[in-house]
Amino acid sequence: DVLADLPAGLELLDQLSGLYAERALAELGAFPQAGIWQTLADLQQTLPLADHADPRLQRLLEIGVAAGALEEGGEKFRALHPLSRALPAELLARACKEHPELSGQLELLSRCGAELAGVLRGEVDPLSLLFPDGSLATAENLYRDSPFARVYGGMAAAVARKFAEERLAAEKLAGKVSSGLRILEIGAGTGGTTAFLLPALAGHPFRYDFTDLSAGL
């Protein structure tokens, strides 16, 4: 079962996300004293953000609350303890050892998590974290080899295969020459879903087009 060990792995991912969010807030200088309430607007005005309306700050606060580092009251937030700047190296190593099936998620989380403050300050290009030196390796792992990709890709392949078989059978029954399938995938990215669908369509006439916002992808 591809998903059998996922709950434990996802719990570790959540813990790591909370620690990286706490580190980013600490590096930005948020909540220098525990227990003092601040609104999102307060933080947007005082923190060294490249874009003071950056929605990622709100998301960091939400993750901090879920992780137990922050408390939310109305529209205000406060730190429940002095925020740590430490990298969660020990927990990351444990997660990598116990859940190799989540290697793509863990690699991307560690790479991006360590640089979150720099991204919000405008000092680090987020695309360089997602695609270091233009490499698609991590993204391809995430969208092709991860448990989620394998389950959803397998489901998509099964649907495509069944549709192709039923379409061909109906055309034969009607005495028609197959015109073939025409498939359009919008936002194909690294081709993770495509990689599942093409083998499933083998033996059936088809044309497959896909688009993506990025010419590089």
PDB file of C-alpha atoms in Angstrom:
ATOM      1  CA  ASP A   1       0.000   0.000   0.000  1.00  0.00           C
ATOM      2  CA  VAL A   2       1.637   3.226  -1.217  1.00  0.00           C
ATOM      3  CA  LEU A   3      -0.077   5.293   1.465  1.00  0.00           C
ATOM      4  CA  ALA A   4       0.370   2.920   4.425  1.00  0.00           C
ATOM      5  CA  ASP A   5       3.133   4.894   6.169  1.00  0.00           C
ATOM      6  CA  LEU A   6       1.952   8.342   5.147  1.00  0.00           C
ATOM      7  CA  PRO A   7       0.267   9.476   8.397  1.00  0.00           C
ATOM      8  CA  ALA A   8       3.508   9.236  10.381  1.00  0.00           C
ATOM      9  CA  GLY A   9       5.467  10.891   7.591  1.00  0.00           C
ATOM     10  CA  LEU A  10       2.982  13.735   7.235  1.00  0.00           C
ATOM     11  CA  GLU A  11       3.117  14.338  10.979  1.00  0.00           C
ATOM     12  CA  LEU A  12       6.886  14.810  10.729  1.00  0.00           C
ATOM     13  CA  LEU A  13       6.424  17.131   7.742  1.00  0.00           C
ATOM     14  CA  ASP A  14       4.015  19.235   9.797  1.00  0.00           C
ATOM     15  CA  GLN A  15       6.484  19.412  12.693  1.00  0.00           C
ATOM     16  CA  LEU A  16       9.289  20.459  10.365  1.00  0.00           C
ATOM     17  CA  SER A  17       7.098  23.086   8.714  1.00  0.00           C
ATOM     18  CA  GLY A  18       6.320  24.562  12.120  1.00  0.00           C
ATOM     19  CA  LEU A  19       9.999  24.738  13.073  1.00  0.00           C
ATOM     20  CA  TYR A  20      10.985  26.348   9.766  1.00  0.00           C
ATOM     21  CA  ALA A  21       8.166  28.888  10.133  1.00  0.00           C
ATOM     22  CA  GLU A  22       9.314  29.694  13.672  1.00  0.00           C
ATOM     23  CA  ARG A  23      12.904  30.138  12.442  1.00  0.00           C
ATOM     24  CA  ALA A  24      11.799  32.466   9.641  1.00  0.00           C
ATOM     25  CA  LEU A  25       9.759  34.647  11.986  1.00  0.00           C
ATOM     26  CA  ALA A  26      12.677  34.812  14.420  1.00  0.00           C
ATOM     27  CA  GLU A  27      15.101  35.798  11.639  1.00  0.00           C
ATOM     28  CA  LEU A  28      12.711  38.540  10.512  1.00  0.00           C
ATOM     29  CA  GLY A  29      12.631  39.909  14.057  1.00  0.00           C
ATOM     30  CA  ALA A  30       8.993  39.086  14.769  1.00  0.00           C
ATOM     31  CA  PHE A  31       7.886  38.751  18.396  1.00  0.00           C
ATOM     32  CA  PRO A  32      11.189  39.704  20.055  1.00  0.00           C
ATOM     33  CA  GLN A  33       9.445  39.213  23.397  1.00  0.00           C
ATOM     34  CA  ALA A  34       7.094  36.355  24.160  1.00  0.00           C
ATOM     35  CA  GLY A  35       3.613  37.213  25.336  1.00  0.00           C
ATOM     36  CA  ILE A  36       3.217  40.575  23.564  1.00  0.00           C
ATOM     37  CA  TRP A  37       0.248  40.717  21.215  1.00  0.00           C
ATOM     38  CA  GLN A  38       0.711  42.040  17.671  1.00  0.00           C
ATOM     39  CA  THR A  39      -1.611  42.273  14.690  1.00  0.00           C
ATOM     40  CA  LEU A  40      -0.712  41.273  11.154  1.00  0.00           C
ATOM     41  CA  ALA A  41      -0.712  44.985  10.282  1.00  0.00           C
ATOM     42  CA  ASP A  42       1.773  45.675  13.106  1.00  0.00           C
ATOM     43  CA  LEU A  43       4.124  43.031  11.770  1.00  0.00           C
ATOM     44  CA  GLN A  44       3.755  44.213   8.180  1.00  0.00           C
ATOM     45  CA  GLN A  45       4.767  47.719   9.219  1.00  0.00           C
ATOM     46  CA  THR A  46       7.728  46.780  11.396  1.00  0.00           C
ATOM     47  CA  LEU A  47       9.320  43.731   9.739  1.00  0.00           C
ATOM     48  CA  PRO A  48      11.858  44.097   6.893  1.00  0.00           C
ATOM     49  CA  LEU A  49       9.612  42.663   4.183  1.00  0.00           C
ATOM     50  CA  ALA A  50      10.145  43.277   0.481  1.00  0.00           C
ATOM     51  CA  ASP A  51       6.382  43.406   0.005  1.00  0.00           C
ATOM     52  CA  HIS A  52       4.524  44.503   3.122  1.00  0.00           C
ATOM     53  CA  ALA A  53       1.303  42.967   1.812  1.00  0.00           C
ATOM     54  CA  ASP A  54       3.012  39.608   1.266  1.00  0.00           C
ATOM     55  CA  PRO A  55       0.392  36.885   1.979  1.00  0.00           C
ATOM     56  CA  ARG A  56       3.183  34.489   2.947  1.00  0.00           C
ATOM     57  CA  LEU A  57       3.563  36.305   6.263  1.00  0.00           C
ATOM     58  CA  GLN A  58      -0.034  35.459   7.128  1.00  0.00           C
ATOM     59  CA  ARG A  59       0.655  31.842   6.220  1.00  0.00           C
ATOM     60  CA  LEU A  60       3.755  31.735   8.432  1.00  0.00           C
ATOM     61  CA  LEU A  61       1.682  32.990  11.340  1.00  0.00           C
ATOM     62  CA  GLU A  62      -0.958  30.325  10.719  1.00  0.00           C
ATOM     63  CA  ILE A  63       1.694  27.604  10.652  1.00  0.00           C
ATOM     64  CA  GLY A  64       3.232  29.014  13.840  1.00  0.00           C
ATOM     65  CA  VAL A  65      -0.145  28.805  15.562  1.00  0.00           C
ATOM     66  CA  ALA A  66      -0.732  25.229  14.364  1.00  0.00           C
ATOM     67  CA  ALA A  67       2.742  24.262  15.597  1.00  0.00           C
ATOM     68  CA  GLY A  68       2.167  25.717  19.061  1.00  0.00           C
ATOM     69  CA  ALA A  69       4.808  28.448  18.817  1.00  0.00           C
ATOM     70  CA  LEU A  70       2.214  31.226  18.536  1.00  0.00           C
ATOM     71  CA  GLU A  71      -1.215  31.926  19.937  1.00  0.00           C
ATOM     72  CA  GLU A  72      -3.956  33.709  18.032  1.00  0.00           C
ATOM     73  CA  GLY A  73      -6.562  35.876  19.722  1.00  0.00           C
ATOM     74  CA  GLY A  74      -8.996  37.693  17.516  1.00  0.00           C
ATOM     75  CA  GLU A  75      -6.819  39.460  14.963  1.00  0.00           C
ATOM     76  CA  LYS A  76      -3.716  39.417  17.164  1.00  0.00           C
ATOM     77  CA  PHE A  77      -0.841  36.991  17.625  1.00  0.00           C
ATOM     78  CA  ARG A  78       1.742  36.430  20.338  1.00  0.00           C
ATOM     79  CA  ALA A  79       4.689  34.108  20.822  1.00  0.00           C
ATOM     80  CA  LEU A  80       4.272  31.513  23.543  1.00  0.00           C
ATOM     81  CA  HIS A  81       8.040  31.232  24.002  1.00  0.00           C
ATOM     82  CA  PRO A  82      11.169  32.936  22.619  1.00  0.00           C
ATOM     83  CA  LEU A  83      11.289  31.982  18.949  1.00  0.00           C
ATOM     84  CA  SER A  84      14.212  29.789  17.872  1.00  0.00           C
ATOM     85  CA  ARG A  85      16.485  30.390  14.890  1.00  0.00           C
ATOM     86  CA  ALA A  86      17.838  26.847  14.980  1.00  0.00           C
ATOM     87  CA  LEU A  87      17.557  24.582  11.951  1.00  0.00           C
ATOM     88  CA  PRO A  88      15.682  21.320  12.727  1.00  0.00           C
ATOM     89  CA  ALA A  89      18.594  19.187  11.517  1.00  0.00           C
ATOM     90  CA  GLU A  90      17.993  16.250  13.859  1.00  0.00           C
ATOM     91  CA  LEU A  91      14.285  15.970  13.063  1.00  0.00           C
ATOM     92  CA  LEU A  92      14.988  16.355   9.338  1.00  0.00           C
ATOM     93  CA  ALA A  93      17.554  13.543   9.436  1.00  0.00           C
ATOM     94  CA  ARG A  94      15.067  11.308  11.251  1.00  0.00           C
ATOM     95  CA  ALA A  95      12.336  12.057   8.717  1.00  0.00           C
ATOM     96  CA  CYS A  96      14.665  11.312   5.790  1.00  0.00           C
ATOM     97  CA  LYS A  97      15.740   8.015   7.359  1.00  0.00           C
ATOM     98  CA  GLU A  98      12.258   6.821   8.316  1.00  0.00           C
ATOM     99  CA  HIS A  99      10.356   8.083   5.259  1.00  0.00           C
ATOM    100  CA  PRO A 100      12.439   7.862   2.077  1.00  0.00           C
ATOM    101  CA  GLU A 101       9.167   7.816   0.139  1.00  0.00           C
ATOM    102  CA  LEU A 102       8.820  11.514   1.028  1.00  0.00           C
ATOM    103  CA  SER A 103      12.305  12.448  -0.186  1.00  0.00           C
ATOM    104  CA  GLY A 104      10.974  15.023  -2.654  1.00  0.00           C
ATOM    105  CA  GLN A 105       8.836  16.794  -0.054  1.00  0.00           C
ATOM    106  CA  LEU A 106      11.604  16.725   2.539  1.00  0.00           C
ATOM    107  CA  GLU A 107      14.266  18.019   0.160  1.00  0.00           C
ATOM    108  CA  LEU A 108      12.071  20.878  -1.023  1.00  0.00           C
ATOM    109  CA  LEU A 109      10.951  21.729   2.514  1.00  0.00           C
ATOM    110  CA  SER A 110      14.493  21.833   3.885  1.00  0.00           C
ATOM    111  CA  ARG A 111      15.825  23.894   0.986  1.00  0.00           C
ATOM    112  CA  CYS A 112      13.003  26.431   1.021  1.00  0.00           C
ATOM    113  CA  GLY A 113      12.419  26.417   4.767  1.00  0.00           C
ATOM    114  CA  ALA A 114      15.969  27.436   5.579  1.00  0.00           C
ATOM    115  CA  GLU A 115      15.676  30.470   3.278  1.00  0.00           C
ATOM    116  CA  LEU A 116      12.148  31.653   4.083  1.00  0.00           C
ATOM    117  CA  ALA A 117      13.234  34.851   5.801  1.00  0.00           C
ATOM    118  CA  GLY A 118      15.511  35.734   2.887  1.00  0.00           C
ATOM    119  CA  VAL A 119      12.657  35.191   0.434  1.00  0.00           C
ATOM    120  CA  LEU A 120      10.331  37.493   2.373  1.00  0.00           C
ATOM    121  CA  ARG A 121      13.055  40.131   2.619  1.00  0.00           C
ATOM    122  CA  GLY A 122      13.508  39.949  -1.147  1.00  0.00           C
ATOM    123  CA  GLU A 123      17.100  38.745  -0.820  1.00  0.00           C
ATOM    124  CA  VAL A 124      16.558  35.213  -2.175  1.00  0.00           C
ATOM    125  CA  ASP A 125      14.889  34.314  -5.470  1.00  0.00           C
ATOM    126  CA  PRO A 126      12.237  31.680  -4.676  1.00  0.00           C
ATOM    127  CA  LEU A 127      12.592  30.110  -8.131  1.00  0.00           C
ATOM    128  CA  SER A 128      16.252  29.390  -7.372  1.00  0.00           C
ATOM    129  CA  LEU A 129      15.057  27.307  -4.422  1.00  0.00           C
ATOM    130  CA  LEU A 130      12.418  25.436  -6.387  1.00  0.00           C
ATOM    131  CA  PHE A 131      14.718  24.849  -9.381  1.00  0.00           C
ATOM    132  CA  PRO A 132      18.354  25.196  -8.222  1.00  0.00           C
ATOM    133  CA  ASP A 133      20.605  25.908 -11.212  1.00  0.00           C
ATOM    134  CA  GLY A 134      17.565  25.249 -13.393  1.00  0.00           C
ATOM    135  CA  SER A 135      17.309  21.627 -12.265  1.00  0.00           C
ATOM    136  CA  LEU A 136      13.889  19.971 -12.325  1.00  0.00           C
ATOM    137  CA  ALA A 137      15.052  16.897 -10.384  1.00  0.00           C
ATOM    138  CA  THR A 138      13.304  17.666  -7.093  1.00  0.00           C
ATOM    139  CA  ALA A 139      10.098  18.805  -8.789  1.00  0.00           C
ATOM    140  CA  GLU A 140      10.051  15.688 -10.946  1.00  0.00           C
ATOM    141  CA  ASN A 141      10.496  13.523  -7.851  1.00  0.00           C
ATOM    142  CA  LEU A 142       7.651  15.356  -6.146  1.00  0.00           C
ATOM    143  CA  TYR A 143       5.212  15.104  -9.063  1.00  0.00           C
ATOM    144  CA  ARG A 144       6.157  11.656 -10.351  1.00  0.00           C
ATOM    145  CA  ASP A 145       7.635   9.492  -7.597  1.00  0.00           C
ATOM    146  CA  SER A 146       6.009  10.697  -4.364  1.00  0.00           C
ATOM    147  CA  PRO A 147       3.183   8.619  -2.828  1.00  0.00           C
ATOM    148  CA  PHE A 148       0.614  11.272  -3.800  1.00  0.00           C
ATOM    149  CA  ALA A 149       1.811  11.399  -7.404  1.00  0.00           C
ATOM    150  CA  ARG A 150       1.842   7.619  -7.711  1.00  0.00           C
ATOM    151  CA  VAL A 151      -1.715   7.278  -6.385  1.00  0.00           C
ATOM    152  CA  TYR A 152      -3.261  10.139  -8.350  1.00  0.00           C
ATOM    153  CA  GLY A 153      -1.178   9.410 -11.452  1.00  0.00           C
ATOM    154  CA  GLY A 154      -2.283   5.791 -11.320  1.00  0.00           C
ATOM    155  CA  MET A 155      -5.918   6.842 -11.010  1.00  0.00           C
ATOM    156  CA  ALA A 156      -5.608   9.224 -13.960  1.00  0.00           C
ATOM    157  CA  ALA A 157      -3.957   6.492 -16.037  1.00  0.00           C
ATOM    158  CA  ALA A 158      -6.737   4.018 -15.218  1.00  0.00           C
ATOM    159  CA  VAL A 159      -9.412   6.520 -16.257  1.00  0.00           C
ATOM    160  CA  ALA A 160      -7.597   7.355 -19.506  1.00  0.00           C
ATOM    161  CA  ARG A 161      -7.105   3.662 -20.354  1.00  0.00           C
ATOM    162  CA  LYS A 162     -10.763   2.819 -19.689  1.00  0.00           C
ATOM    163  CA  PHE A 163     -11.974   5.778 -21.745  1.00  0.00           C
ATOM    164  CA  ALA A 164      -9.701   4.852 -24.655  1.00  0.00           C
ATOM    165  CA  GLU A 165     -10.830   1.215 -24.595  1.00  0.00           C
ATOM    166  CA  GLU A 166     -14.526   2.133 -24.424  1.00  0.00           C
ATOM    167  CA  ARG A 167     -14.136   4.709 -27.196  1.00  0.00           C
ATOM    168  CA  LEU A 168     -12.372   2.216 -29.473  1.00  0.00           C
ATOM    169  CA  ALA A 169     -14.974  -0.493 -28.738  1.00  0.00           C
ATOM    170  CA  ALA A 170     -17.845   1.878 -29.514  1.00  0.00           C
ATOM    171  CA  GLU A 171     -16.267   2.909 -32.813  1.00  0.00           C
ATOM    172  CA  LYS A 172     -15.718  -0.706 -33.835  1.00  0.00           C
ATOM    173  CA  LEU A 173     -19.325  -1.559 -32.957  1.00  0.00           C
ATOM    174  CA  ALA A 174     -20.519   1.330 -35.110  1.00  0.00           C
ATOM    175  CA  GLY A 175     -18.260   0.244 -37.953  1.00  0.00           C
ATOM    176  CA  LYS A 176     -16.225   3.447 -37.803  1.00  0.00           C
ATOM    177  CA  VAL A 177     -12.531   3.887 -38.366  1.00  0.00           C
ATOM    178  CA  SER A 178     -11.070   5.248 -35.136  1.00  0.00           C
ATOM    179  CA  SER A 179     -10.362   8.944 -35.313  1.00  0.00           C
ATOM    180  CA  GLY A 180      -8.171   8.628 -32.242  1.00  0.00           C
ATOM    181  CA  LEU A 181      -8.277  10.506 -28.971  1.00  0.00           C
ATOM    182  CA  ARG A 182      -7.321  14.147 -28.682  1.00  0.00           C
ATOM    183  CA  ILE A 183      -6.057  14.989 -25.200  1.00  0.00           C
ATOM    184  CA  LEU A 184      -5.147  18.397 -23.832  1.00  0.00           C
ATOM    185  CA  GLU A 185      -3.388  18.677 -20.471  1.00  0.00           C
ATOM    186  CA  ILE A 186      -3.335  22.228 -19.124  1.00  0.00           C
ATOM    187  CA  GLY A 187      -0.527  23.187 -16.737  1.00  0.00           C
ATOM    188  CA  ALA A 188       1.546  20.058 -17.287  1.00  0.00           C
ATOM    189  CA  GLY A 189       4.576  21.335 -15.361  1.00  0.00           C
ATOM    190  CA  THR A 190       7.353  18.763 -15.209  1.00  0.00           C
ATOM    191  CA  GLY A 191       5.227  16.178 -17.016  1.00  0.00           C
ATOM    192  CA  GLY A 192       4.503  14.055 -13.952  1.00  0.00           C
ATOM    193  CA  THR A 193       0.910  13.237 -14.933  1.00  0.00           C
ATOM    194  CA  THR A 194       1.899  12.895 -18.578  1.00  0.00           C
ATOM    195  CA  ALA A 195       4.398  10.201 -17.619  1.00  0.00           C
ATOM    196  CA  PHE A 196       1.560   8.124 -16.140  1.00  0.00           C
ATOM    197  CA  LEU A 197      -0.890   8.703 -18.998  1.00  0.00           C
ATOM    198  CA  LEU A 198       1.265   7.987 -22.047  1.00  0.00           C
ATOM    199  CA  PRO A 199       1.997   4.317 -21.205  1.00  0.00           C
ATOM    200  CA  ALA A 200      -1.699   3.805 -20.374  1.00  0.00           C
ATOM    201  CA  LEU A 201      -2.629   4.938 -23.896  1.00  0.00           C
ATOM    202  CA  ALA A 202      -0.172   2.654 -25.669  1.00  0.00           C
ATOM    203  CA  GLY A 203      -1.870   0.772 -28.515  1.00  0.00           C
ATOM    204  CA  HIS A 204      -4.560   3.431 -28.979  1.00  0.00           C
ATOM    205  CA  PRO A 205      -4.365   6.176 -31.611  1.00  0.00           C
ATOM    206  CA  PHE A 206      -4.150   9.558 -29.910  1.00  0.00           C
ATOM    207  CA  ARG A 207      -2.782  13.070 -30.072  1.00  0.00           C
ATOM    208  CA  TYR A 208      -1.530  14.525 -26.799  1.00  0.00           C
ATOM    209  CA  ASP A 209      -0.938  18.249 -26.330  1.00  0.00           C
ATOM    210  CA  PHE A 210       0.088  19.913 -23.093  1.00  0.00           C
ATOM    211  CA  THR A 211       0.642  23.480 -22.017  1.00  0.00           C
ATOM    212  CA  ASP A 212       2.434  25.236 -19.198  1.00  0.00           C
ATOM    213  CA  LEU A 213       2.879  28.834 -18.153  1.00  0.00           C
ATOM    214  CA  SER A 214       6.662  28.443 -18.193  1.00  0.00           C
ATOM    215  CA  ALA A 215       8.390  27.926 -21.536  1.00  0.00           C
ATOM    216  CA  GLY A 216      11.173  26.162 -19.635  1.00  0.00           C
ATOM    217  CA  LEU A 217       8.799  23.498 -18.362  1.00  0.00           C
TER     218      LEU A 217
END
